[in-house]
XYZ file of C-alpha atoms in Angstrom:
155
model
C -35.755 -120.303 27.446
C -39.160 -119.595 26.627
C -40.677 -121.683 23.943
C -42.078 -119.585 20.265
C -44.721 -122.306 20.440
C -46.440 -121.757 23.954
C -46.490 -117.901 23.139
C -48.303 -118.496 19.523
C -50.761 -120.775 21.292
C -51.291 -118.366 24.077
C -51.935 -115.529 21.497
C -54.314 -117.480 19.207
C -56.070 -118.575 21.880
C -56.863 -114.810 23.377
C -57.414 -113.423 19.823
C -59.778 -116.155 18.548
C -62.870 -114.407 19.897
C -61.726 -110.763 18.431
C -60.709 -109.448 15.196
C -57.086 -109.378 15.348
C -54.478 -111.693 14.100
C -50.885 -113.017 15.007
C -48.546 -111.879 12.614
C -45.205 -113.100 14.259
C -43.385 -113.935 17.987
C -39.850 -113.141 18.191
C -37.999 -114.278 21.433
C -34.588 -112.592 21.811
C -31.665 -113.069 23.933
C -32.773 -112.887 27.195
C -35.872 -113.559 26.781
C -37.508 -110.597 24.866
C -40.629 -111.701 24.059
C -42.006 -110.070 21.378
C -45.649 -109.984 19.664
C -46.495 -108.525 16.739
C -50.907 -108.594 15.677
C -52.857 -107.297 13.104
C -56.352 -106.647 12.166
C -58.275 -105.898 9.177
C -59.630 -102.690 10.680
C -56.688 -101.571 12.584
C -55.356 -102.537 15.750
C -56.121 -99.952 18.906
C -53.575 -99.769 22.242
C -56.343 -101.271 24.168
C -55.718 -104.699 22.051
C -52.300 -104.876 22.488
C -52.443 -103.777 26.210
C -54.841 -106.659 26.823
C -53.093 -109.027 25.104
C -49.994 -108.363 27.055
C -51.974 -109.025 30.407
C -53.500 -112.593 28.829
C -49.876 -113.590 27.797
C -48.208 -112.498 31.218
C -50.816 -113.628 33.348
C -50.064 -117.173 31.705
C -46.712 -116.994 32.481
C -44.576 -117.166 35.993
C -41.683 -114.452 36.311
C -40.562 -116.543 38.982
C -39.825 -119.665 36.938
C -38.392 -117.868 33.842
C -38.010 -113.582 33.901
C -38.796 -112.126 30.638
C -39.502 -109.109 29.097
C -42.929 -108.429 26.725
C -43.661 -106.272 23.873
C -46.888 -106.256 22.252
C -47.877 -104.157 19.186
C -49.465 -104.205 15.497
C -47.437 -104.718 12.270
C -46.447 -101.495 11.335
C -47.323 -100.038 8.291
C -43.984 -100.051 6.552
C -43.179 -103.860 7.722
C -43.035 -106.576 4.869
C -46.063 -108.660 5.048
C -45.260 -111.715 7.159
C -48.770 -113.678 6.887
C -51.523 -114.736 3.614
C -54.175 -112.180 5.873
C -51.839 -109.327 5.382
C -52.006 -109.846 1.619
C -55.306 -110.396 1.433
C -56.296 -107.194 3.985
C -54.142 -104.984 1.248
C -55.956 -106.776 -2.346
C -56.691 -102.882 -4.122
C -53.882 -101.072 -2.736
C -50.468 -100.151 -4.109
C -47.451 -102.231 -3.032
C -43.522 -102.579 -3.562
C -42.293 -106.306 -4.069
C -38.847 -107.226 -3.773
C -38.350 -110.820 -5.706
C -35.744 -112.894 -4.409
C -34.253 -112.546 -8.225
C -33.310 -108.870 -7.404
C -36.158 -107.681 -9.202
C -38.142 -104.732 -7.482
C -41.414 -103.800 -8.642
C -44.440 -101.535 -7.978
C -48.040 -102.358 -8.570
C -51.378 -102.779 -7.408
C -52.053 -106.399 -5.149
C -54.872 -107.943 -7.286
C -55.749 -111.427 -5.469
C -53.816 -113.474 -3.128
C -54.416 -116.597 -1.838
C -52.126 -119.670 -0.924
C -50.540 -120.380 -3.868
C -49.312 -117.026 -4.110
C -50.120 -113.109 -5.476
C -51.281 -111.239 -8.642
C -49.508 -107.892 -9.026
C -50.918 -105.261 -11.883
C -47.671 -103.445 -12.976
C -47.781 -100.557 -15.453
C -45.292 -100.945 -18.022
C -44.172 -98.482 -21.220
C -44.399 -100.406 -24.310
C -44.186 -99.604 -28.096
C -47.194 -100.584 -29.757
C -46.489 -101.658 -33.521
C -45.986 -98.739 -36.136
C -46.381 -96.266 -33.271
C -43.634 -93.330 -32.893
C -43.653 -93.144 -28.740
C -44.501 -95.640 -25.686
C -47.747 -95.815 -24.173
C -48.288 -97.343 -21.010
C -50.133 -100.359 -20.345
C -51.161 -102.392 -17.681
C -49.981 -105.724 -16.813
C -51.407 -108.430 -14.255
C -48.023 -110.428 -12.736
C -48.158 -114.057 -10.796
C -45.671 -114.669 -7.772
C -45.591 -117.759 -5.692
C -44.510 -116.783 -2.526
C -41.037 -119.086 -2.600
C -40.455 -115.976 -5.463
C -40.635 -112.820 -3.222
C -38.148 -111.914 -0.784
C -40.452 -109.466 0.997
C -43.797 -107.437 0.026
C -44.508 -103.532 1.599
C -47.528 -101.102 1.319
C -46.264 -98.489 -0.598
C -47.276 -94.947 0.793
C -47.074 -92.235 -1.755
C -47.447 -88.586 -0.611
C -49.273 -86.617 -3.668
């Protein structure tokens, strides 16, 4: 079996000089390797294609056959790593917490302690006849959410 560890190093080691990221390495049943990168820009076919050749070319079919995927987070995949956070700080996300609660809001700041969420909310200000909605900034360590999305909205 193919160790998680010797593909992560291989991986950090070829992206270290580039803009891209490890995200996560799976290894399935029969040895399905596979690699998922990011990047702050975007990541183009060209990265993942020459990834794919770095981690293969480090490896020898004829001690252990496997079979490699290489490709970018996709856009609708919870956030696996601090960088994704941090890469989507301004833009709208959904947040499942591991309470049950699911919320919407904009990412404000995250670092390693965890995120800042702005939620709107409809509250009743005192001696007021209807709800107005304000805003709300929300802390979550990261033991707290189950899994964190960019939320695409089509207007």
């Amino acid at each position: 079996m193919i160790e998680k560890d010797v593909i992560s190093r291989l991986v950090e080691e070829k992206l270290a000089s580039s803009g891209n990221y490890l995200v996560d390495v799976v290894i399935k049943p029969g040895n399905l390797i596979i690699i998922e990168i990011d990047n702050d820009e975007g990541v183009c076919i060209d990265d993942c294609a020459e990834l794919s050749r770095y981690v293969e070319g480090h490896l020898d079919r004829d001690v252990e056959d496997f079979e490699l995927e290489v490709g970018s987070a996709g856009i609708t995949s919870p956030f696996k790593v601090l960088r994704q956070y941090v890469k989507n700080i301004g833009n709208e996300v959904e947040m499942l917490l591991k309470s049950g609660t699911k919320l919407t809001g904009v990412l404000k700041s995250a670092d390693e302690n965890g995120v800042v969420v702005t939620v709107e909310k409809q509250v009743k200000p005192e001696g007021a006849k209807r709800k107005v909605t304000a805003q709300e900034d929300q802390s979550y360590t990261f033991d707290e959410i189950k899994y964190t999305k960019y939320l695409i909205r089509f207007k």
